[in-house]
PDB file of C-alpha atoms in Angstrom:
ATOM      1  CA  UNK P   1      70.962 127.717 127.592  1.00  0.00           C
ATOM      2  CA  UNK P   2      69.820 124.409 129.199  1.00  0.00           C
ATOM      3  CA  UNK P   3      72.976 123.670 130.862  1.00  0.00           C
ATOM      4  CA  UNK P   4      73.243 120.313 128.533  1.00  0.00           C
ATOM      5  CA  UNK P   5      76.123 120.134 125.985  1.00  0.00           C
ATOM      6  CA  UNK P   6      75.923 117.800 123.623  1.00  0.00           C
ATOM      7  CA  UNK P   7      78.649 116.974 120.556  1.00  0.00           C
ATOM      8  CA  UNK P   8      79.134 116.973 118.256  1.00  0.00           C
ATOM      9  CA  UNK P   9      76.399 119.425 116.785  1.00  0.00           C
ATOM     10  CA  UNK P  10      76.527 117.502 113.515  1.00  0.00           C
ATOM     11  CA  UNK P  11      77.576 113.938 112.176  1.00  0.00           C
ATOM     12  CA  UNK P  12      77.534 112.765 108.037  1.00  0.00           C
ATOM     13  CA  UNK P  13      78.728 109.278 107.910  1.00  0.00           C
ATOM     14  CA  UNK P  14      77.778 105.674 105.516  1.00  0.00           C
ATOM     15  CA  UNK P  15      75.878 103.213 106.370  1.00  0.00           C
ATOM     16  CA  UNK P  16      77.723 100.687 107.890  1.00  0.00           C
ATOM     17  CA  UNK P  17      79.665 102.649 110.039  1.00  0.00           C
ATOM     18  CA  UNK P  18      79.647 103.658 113.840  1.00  0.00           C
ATOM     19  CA  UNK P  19      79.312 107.104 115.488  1.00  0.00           C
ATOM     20  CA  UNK P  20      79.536 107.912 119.202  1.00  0.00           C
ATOM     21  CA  UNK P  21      77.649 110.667 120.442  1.00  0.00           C
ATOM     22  CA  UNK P  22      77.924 112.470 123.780  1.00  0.00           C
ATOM     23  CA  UNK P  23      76.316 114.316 126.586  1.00  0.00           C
ATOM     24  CA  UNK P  24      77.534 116.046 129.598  1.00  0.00           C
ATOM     25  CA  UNK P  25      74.121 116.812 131.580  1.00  0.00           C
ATOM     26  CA  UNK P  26      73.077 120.043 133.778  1.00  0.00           C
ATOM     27  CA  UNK P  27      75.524 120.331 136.499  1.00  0.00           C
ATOM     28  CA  UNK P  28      73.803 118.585 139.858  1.00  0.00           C
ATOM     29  CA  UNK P  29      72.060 116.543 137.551  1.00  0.00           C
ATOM     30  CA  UNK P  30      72.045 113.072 138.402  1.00  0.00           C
ATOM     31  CA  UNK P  31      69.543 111.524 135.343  1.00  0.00           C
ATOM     32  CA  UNK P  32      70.346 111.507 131.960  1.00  0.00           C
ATOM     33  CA  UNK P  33      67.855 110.477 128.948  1.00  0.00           C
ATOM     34  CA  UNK P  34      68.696 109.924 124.941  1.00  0.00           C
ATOM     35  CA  UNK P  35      65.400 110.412 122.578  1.00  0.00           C
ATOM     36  CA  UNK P  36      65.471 110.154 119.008  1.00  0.00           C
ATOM     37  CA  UNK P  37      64.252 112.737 116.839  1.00  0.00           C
ATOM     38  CA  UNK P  38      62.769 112.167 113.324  1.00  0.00           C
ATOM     39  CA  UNK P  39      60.200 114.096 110.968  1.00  0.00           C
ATOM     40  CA  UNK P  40      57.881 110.784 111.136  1.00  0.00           C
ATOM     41  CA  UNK P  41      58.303 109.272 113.991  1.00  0.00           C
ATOM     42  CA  UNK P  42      58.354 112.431 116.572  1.00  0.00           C
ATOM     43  CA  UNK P  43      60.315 112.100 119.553  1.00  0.00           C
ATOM     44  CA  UNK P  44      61.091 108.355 120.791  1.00  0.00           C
ATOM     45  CA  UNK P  45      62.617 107.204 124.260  1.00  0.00           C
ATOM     46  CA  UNK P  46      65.662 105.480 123.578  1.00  0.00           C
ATOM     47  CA  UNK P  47      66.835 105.001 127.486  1.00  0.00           C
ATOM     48  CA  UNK P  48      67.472 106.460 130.640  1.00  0.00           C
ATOM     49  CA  UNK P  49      70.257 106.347 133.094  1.00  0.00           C
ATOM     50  CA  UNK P  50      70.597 107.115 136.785  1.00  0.00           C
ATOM     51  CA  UNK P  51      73.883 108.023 138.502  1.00  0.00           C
ATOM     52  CA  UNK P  52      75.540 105.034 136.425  1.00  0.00           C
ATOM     53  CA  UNK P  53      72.629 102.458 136.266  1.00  0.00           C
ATOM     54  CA  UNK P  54      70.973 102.245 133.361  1.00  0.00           C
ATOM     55  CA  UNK P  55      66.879 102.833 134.735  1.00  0.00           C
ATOM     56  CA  UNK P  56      64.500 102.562 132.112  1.00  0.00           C
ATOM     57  CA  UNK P  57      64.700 101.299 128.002  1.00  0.00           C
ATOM     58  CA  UNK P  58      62.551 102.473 124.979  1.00  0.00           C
ATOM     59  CA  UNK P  59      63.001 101.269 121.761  1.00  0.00           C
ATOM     60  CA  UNK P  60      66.455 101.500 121.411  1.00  0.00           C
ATOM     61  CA  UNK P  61      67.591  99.183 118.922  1.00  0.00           C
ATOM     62  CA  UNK P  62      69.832  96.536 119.676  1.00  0.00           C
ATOM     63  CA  UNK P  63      72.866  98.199 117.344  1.00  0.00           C
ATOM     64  CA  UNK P  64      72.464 100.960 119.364  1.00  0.00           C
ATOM     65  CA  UNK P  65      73.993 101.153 123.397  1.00  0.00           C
ATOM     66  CA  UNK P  66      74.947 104.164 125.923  1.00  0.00           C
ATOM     67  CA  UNK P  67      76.477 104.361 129.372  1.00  0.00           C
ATOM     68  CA  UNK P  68      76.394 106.781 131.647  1.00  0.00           C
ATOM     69  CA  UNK P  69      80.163 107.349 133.020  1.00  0.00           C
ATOM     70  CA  UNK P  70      81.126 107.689 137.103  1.00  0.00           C
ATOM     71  CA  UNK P  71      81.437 111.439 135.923  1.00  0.00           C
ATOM     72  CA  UNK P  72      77.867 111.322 134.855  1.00  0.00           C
ATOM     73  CA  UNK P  73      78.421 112.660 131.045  1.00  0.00           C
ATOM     74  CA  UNK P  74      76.844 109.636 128.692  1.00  0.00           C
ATOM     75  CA  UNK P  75      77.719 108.217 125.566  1.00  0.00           C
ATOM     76  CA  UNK P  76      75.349 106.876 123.123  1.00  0.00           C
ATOM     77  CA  UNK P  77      77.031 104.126 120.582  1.00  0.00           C
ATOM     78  CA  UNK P  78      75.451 103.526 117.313  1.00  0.00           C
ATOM     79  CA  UNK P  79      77.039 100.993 114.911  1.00  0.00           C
ATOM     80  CA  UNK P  80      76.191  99.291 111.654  1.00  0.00           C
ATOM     81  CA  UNK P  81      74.333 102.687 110.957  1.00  0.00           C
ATOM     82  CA  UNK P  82      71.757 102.629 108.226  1.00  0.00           C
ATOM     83  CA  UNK P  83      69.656 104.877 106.188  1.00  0.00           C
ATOM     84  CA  UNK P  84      66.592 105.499 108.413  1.00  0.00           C
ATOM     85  CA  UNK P  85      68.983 105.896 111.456  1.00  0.00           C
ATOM     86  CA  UNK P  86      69.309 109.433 110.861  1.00  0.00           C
ATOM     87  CA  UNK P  87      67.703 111.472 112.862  1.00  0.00           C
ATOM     88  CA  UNK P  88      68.119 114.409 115.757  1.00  0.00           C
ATOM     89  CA  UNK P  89      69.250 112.396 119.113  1.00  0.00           C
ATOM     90  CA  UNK P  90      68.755 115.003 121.915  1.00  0.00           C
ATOM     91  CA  UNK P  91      70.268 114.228 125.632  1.00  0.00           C
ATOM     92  CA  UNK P  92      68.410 115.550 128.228  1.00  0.00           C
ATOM     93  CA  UNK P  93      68.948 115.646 131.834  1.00  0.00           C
ATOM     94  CA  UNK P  94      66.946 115.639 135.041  1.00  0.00           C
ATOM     95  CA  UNK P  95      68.127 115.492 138.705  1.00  0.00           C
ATOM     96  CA  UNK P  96      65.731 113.198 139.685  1.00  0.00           C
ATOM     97  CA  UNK P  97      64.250 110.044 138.141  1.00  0.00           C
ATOM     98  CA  UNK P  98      60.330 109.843 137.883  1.00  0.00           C
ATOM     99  CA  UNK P  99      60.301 113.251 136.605  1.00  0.00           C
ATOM    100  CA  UNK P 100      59.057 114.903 133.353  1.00  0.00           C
ATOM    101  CA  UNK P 101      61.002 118.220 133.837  1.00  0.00           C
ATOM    102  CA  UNK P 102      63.796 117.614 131.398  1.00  0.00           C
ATOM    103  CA  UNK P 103      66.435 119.946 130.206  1.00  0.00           C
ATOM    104  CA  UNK P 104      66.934 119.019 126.850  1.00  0.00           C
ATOM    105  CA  UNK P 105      70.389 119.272 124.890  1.00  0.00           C
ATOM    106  CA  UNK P 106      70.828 120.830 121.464  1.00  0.00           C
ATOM    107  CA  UNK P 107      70.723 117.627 119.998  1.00  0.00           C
ATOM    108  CA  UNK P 108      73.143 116.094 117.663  1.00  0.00           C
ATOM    109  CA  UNK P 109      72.139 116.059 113.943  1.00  0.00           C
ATOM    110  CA  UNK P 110      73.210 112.518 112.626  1.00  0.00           C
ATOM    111  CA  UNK P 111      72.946 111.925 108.809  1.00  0.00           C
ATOM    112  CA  UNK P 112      73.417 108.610 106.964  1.00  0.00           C
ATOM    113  CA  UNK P 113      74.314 108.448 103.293  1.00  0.00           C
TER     114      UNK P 113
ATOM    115  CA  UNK K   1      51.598 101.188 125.505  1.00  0.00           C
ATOM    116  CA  UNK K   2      51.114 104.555 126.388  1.00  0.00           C
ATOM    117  CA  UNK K   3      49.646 107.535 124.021  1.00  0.00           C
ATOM    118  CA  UNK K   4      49.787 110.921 123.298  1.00  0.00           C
ATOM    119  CA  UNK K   5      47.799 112.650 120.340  1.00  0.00           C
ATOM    120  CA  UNK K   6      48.137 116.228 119.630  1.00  0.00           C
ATOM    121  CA  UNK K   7      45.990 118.364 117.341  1.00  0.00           C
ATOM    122  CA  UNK K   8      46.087 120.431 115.127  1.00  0.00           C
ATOM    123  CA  UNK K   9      49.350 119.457 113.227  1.00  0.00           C
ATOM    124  CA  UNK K  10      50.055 122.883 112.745  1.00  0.00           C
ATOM    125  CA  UNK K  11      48.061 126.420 113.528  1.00  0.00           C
ATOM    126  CA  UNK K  12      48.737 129.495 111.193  1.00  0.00           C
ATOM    127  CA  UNK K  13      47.729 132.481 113.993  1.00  0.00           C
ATOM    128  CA  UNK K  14      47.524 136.201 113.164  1.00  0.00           C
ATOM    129  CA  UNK K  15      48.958 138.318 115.834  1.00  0.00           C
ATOM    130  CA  UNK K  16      46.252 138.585 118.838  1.00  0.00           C
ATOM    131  CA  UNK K  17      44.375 135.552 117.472  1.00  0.00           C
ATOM    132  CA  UNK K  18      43.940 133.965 120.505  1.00  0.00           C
ATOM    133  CA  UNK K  19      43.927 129.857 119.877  1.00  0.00           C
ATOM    134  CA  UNK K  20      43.820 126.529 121.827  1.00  0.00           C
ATOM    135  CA  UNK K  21      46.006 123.119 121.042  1.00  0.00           C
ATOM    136  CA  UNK K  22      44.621 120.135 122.451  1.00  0.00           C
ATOM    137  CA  UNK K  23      46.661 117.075 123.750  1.00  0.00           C
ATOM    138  CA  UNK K  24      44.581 113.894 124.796  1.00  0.00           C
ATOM    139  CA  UNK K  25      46.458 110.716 126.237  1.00  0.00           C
ATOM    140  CA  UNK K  26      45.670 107.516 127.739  1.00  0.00           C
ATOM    141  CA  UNK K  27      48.554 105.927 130.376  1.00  0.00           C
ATOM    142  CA  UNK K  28      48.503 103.847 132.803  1.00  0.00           C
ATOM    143  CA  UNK K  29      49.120 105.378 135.882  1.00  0.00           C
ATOM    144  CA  UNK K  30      49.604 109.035 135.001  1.00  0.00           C
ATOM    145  CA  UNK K  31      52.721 110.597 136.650  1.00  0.00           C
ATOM    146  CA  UNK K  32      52.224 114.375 135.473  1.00  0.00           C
ATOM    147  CA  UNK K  33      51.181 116.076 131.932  1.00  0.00           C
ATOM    148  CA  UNK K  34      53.908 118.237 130.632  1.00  0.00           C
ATOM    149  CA  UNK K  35      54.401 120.888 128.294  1.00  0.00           C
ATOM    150  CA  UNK K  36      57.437 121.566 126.049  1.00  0.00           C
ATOM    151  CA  UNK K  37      58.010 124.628 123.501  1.00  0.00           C
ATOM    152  CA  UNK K  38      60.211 123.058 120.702  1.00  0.00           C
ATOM    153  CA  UNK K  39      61.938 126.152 118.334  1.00  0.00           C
ATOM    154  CA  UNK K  40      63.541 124.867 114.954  1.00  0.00           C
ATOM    155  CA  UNK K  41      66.505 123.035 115.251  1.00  0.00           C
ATOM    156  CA  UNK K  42      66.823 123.307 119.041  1.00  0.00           C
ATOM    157  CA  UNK K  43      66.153 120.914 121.958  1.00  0.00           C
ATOM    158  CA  UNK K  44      63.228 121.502 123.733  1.00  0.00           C
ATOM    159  CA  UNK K  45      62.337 123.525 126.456  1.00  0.00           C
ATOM    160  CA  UNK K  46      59.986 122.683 129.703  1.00  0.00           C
ATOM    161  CA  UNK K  47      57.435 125.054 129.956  1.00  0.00           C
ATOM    162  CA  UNK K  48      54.696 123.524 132.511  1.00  0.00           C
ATOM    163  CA  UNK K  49      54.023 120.309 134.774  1.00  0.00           C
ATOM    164  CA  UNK K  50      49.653 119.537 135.248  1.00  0.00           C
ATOM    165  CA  UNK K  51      49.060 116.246 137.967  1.00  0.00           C
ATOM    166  CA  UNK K  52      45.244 116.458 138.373  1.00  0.00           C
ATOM    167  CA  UNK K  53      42.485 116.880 136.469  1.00  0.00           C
ATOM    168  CA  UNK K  54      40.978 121.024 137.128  1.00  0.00           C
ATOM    169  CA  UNK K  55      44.575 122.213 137.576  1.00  0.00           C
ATOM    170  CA  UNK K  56      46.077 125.281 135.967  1.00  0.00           C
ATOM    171  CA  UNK K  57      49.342 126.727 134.916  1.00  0.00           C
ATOM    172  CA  UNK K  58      49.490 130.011 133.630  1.00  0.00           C
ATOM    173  CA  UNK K  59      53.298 131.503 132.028  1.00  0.00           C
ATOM    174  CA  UNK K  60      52.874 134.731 130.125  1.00  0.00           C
ATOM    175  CA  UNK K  61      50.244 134.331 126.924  1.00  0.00           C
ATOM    176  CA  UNK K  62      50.325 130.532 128.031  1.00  0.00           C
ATOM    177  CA  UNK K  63      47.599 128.879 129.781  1.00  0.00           C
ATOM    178  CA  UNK K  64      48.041 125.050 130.046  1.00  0.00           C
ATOM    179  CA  UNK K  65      44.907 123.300 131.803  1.00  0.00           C
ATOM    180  CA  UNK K  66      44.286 119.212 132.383  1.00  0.00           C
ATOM    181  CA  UNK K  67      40.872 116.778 132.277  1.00  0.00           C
ATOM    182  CA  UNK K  68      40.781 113.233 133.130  1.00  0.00           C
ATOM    183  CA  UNK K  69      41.484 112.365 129.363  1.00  0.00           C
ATOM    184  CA  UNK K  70      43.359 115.870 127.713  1.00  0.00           C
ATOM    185  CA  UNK K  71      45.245 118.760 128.397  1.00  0.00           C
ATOM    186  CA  UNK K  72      44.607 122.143 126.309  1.00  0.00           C
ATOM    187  CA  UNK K  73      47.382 124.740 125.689  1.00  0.00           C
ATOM    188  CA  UNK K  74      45.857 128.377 125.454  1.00  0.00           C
ATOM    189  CA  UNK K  75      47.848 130.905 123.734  1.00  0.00           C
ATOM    190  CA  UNK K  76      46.030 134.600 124.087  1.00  0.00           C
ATOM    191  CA  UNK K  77      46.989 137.380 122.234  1.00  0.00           C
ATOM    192  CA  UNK K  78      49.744 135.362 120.558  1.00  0.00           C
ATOM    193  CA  UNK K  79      52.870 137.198 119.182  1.00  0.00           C
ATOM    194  CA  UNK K  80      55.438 136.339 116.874  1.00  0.00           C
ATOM    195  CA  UNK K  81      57.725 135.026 118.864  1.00  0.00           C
ATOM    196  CA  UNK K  82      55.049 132.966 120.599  1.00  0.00           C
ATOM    197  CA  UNK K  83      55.463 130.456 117.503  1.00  0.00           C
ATOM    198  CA  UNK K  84      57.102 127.464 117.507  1.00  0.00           C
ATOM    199  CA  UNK K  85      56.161 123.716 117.822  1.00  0.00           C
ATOM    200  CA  UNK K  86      54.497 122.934 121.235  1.00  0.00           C
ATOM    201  CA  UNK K  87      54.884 119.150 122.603  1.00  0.00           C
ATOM    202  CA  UNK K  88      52.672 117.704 125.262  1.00  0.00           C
ATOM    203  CA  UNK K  89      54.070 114.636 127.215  1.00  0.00           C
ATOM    204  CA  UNK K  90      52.607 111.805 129.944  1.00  0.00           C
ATOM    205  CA  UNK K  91      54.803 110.687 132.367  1.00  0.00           C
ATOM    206  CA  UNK K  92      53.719 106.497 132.948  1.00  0.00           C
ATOM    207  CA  UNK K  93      55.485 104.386 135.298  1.00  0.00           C
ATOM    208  CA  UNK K  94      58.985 104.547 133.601  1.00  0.00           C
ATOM    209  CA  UNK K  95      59.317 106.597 130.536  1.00  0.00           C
ATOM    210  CA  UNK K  96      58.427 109.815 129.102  1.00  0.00           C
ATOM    211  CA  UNK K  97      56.182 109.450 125.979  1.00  0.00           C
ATOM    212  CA  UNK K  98      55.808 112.676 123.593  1.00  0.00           C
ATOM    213  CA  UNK K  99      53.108 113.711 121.103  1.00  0.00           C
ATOM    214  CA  UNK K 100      54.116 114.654 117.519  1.00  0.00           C
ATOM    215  CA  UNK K 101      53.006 118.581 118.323  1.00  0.00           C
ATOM    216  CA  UNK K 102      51.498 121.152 116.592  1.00  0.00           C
ATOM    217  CA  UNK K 103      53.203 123.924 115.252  1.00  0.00           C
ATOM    218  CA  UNK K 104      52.492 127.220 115.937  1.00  0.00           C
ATOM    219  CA  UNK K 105      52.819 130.266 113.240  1.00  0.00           C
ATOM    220  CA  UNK K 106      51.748 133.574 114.173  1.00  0.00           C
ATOM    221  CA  UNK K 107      52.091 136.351 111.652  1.00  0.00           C
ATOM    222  CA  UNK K 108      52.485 139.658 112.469  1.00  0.00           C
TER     223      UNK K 108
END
């Protein structure tokens, strides 16, 4: 167990539509981090934030946002969801930034019909 | 942009076949090589941290080593439970960029 919850485990939804996905990090941990997951793309940065501030951006698309609340659990917002949007988002935490020792979520399965 | 190419795609191991996965990158400004052990349908987990070229982390039947331009992942005497998918990483100046990985099998 990594420490990092993430819900909800699994997400079916239409295109069009938005989800919210969320992520309460390892306790202490002060970084959080959203990747996307798919069979052909691997794993891909989305964004990083640090003790509220957002710190670094991938290639999060622009329907796509996340904050990280004064509580430091994080919310990633997708909206006018299409077909090639799902994918496995995994949350992972740090308590650092700079670092590359993450602790890594279960992930949240999304799928788009 | 930075880059990180993993091969094989995928190893098929028997038990106490002892193998090597190679990860090369280029970055600018390397921050620290990192391994990652990836089981199906799970997040995954950290497993070692190289910053210079010669060093050497060691973790059970894993040996992880680092070169100016690739890292290698050494698995000896591999068991079952030794497979999964294995992700190498490069830390540049502000994100974390993964390889695709290569996944293990070893059959008993």
């Amino acid at each position: 167990d990594s420490g990092v919850t993430q819900t909800p485990k699994h997400l079916i939804t239409a295109t069009g539509q938005r989800v919210t996905l969320r992520c309460s990090p390892r306790s202490g941990d002060l970084s959080v981090y959203w990747y996307q997951q798919s069979l052909d793309q691997g794993l891909q940065f989305l964004i990083q934030y640090y003790n509220g501030e957002e710190r670094a951006k991938g290639n999060i698309l622009e329907r796509f946002s996340a904050q990280q609340f004064p509580d430091l659990h994080s919310e990633l917002n997708l909206s006018s969801l299409e077909l090639g949007d799902s994918a496995l988002y995994f949350c992972a935490s740090s308590l650092g930034t700079g670092t590359g020792e993450l602790f890594f979520g279960e992930g949240s399965r999304l799928t788009v019909l | 942009e930075d880059q990180v190419t993993q091969s094989p795609e995928a190893l098929r191991l028997q038990e106490g076949e002892s193998s090597s996965l190679n990860c090369s990158y280029t970055v600018s400004g390397l921050r620290g090589l990192f391994w990652y052990r990836q089981d199906p349908g799970k997040g995954p987990e950290f497993l070692f941290t190289l910053y210079s070229a010669g060093e050497e982390k060691e973790k059970e039947r894993l040996k992880a080593t680092l070169t100016k331009k690739e890292s290698f992942l050494h698995i000896t005497a591999p068991k079952p439970e030794d497979s999964a998918t294995y992700l190498c990483a490069v830390r540049g100046d502000y994100k974390l960029s993964f390889g695709a990985g290569t996944t293990v099998t070893v059959r008993a």
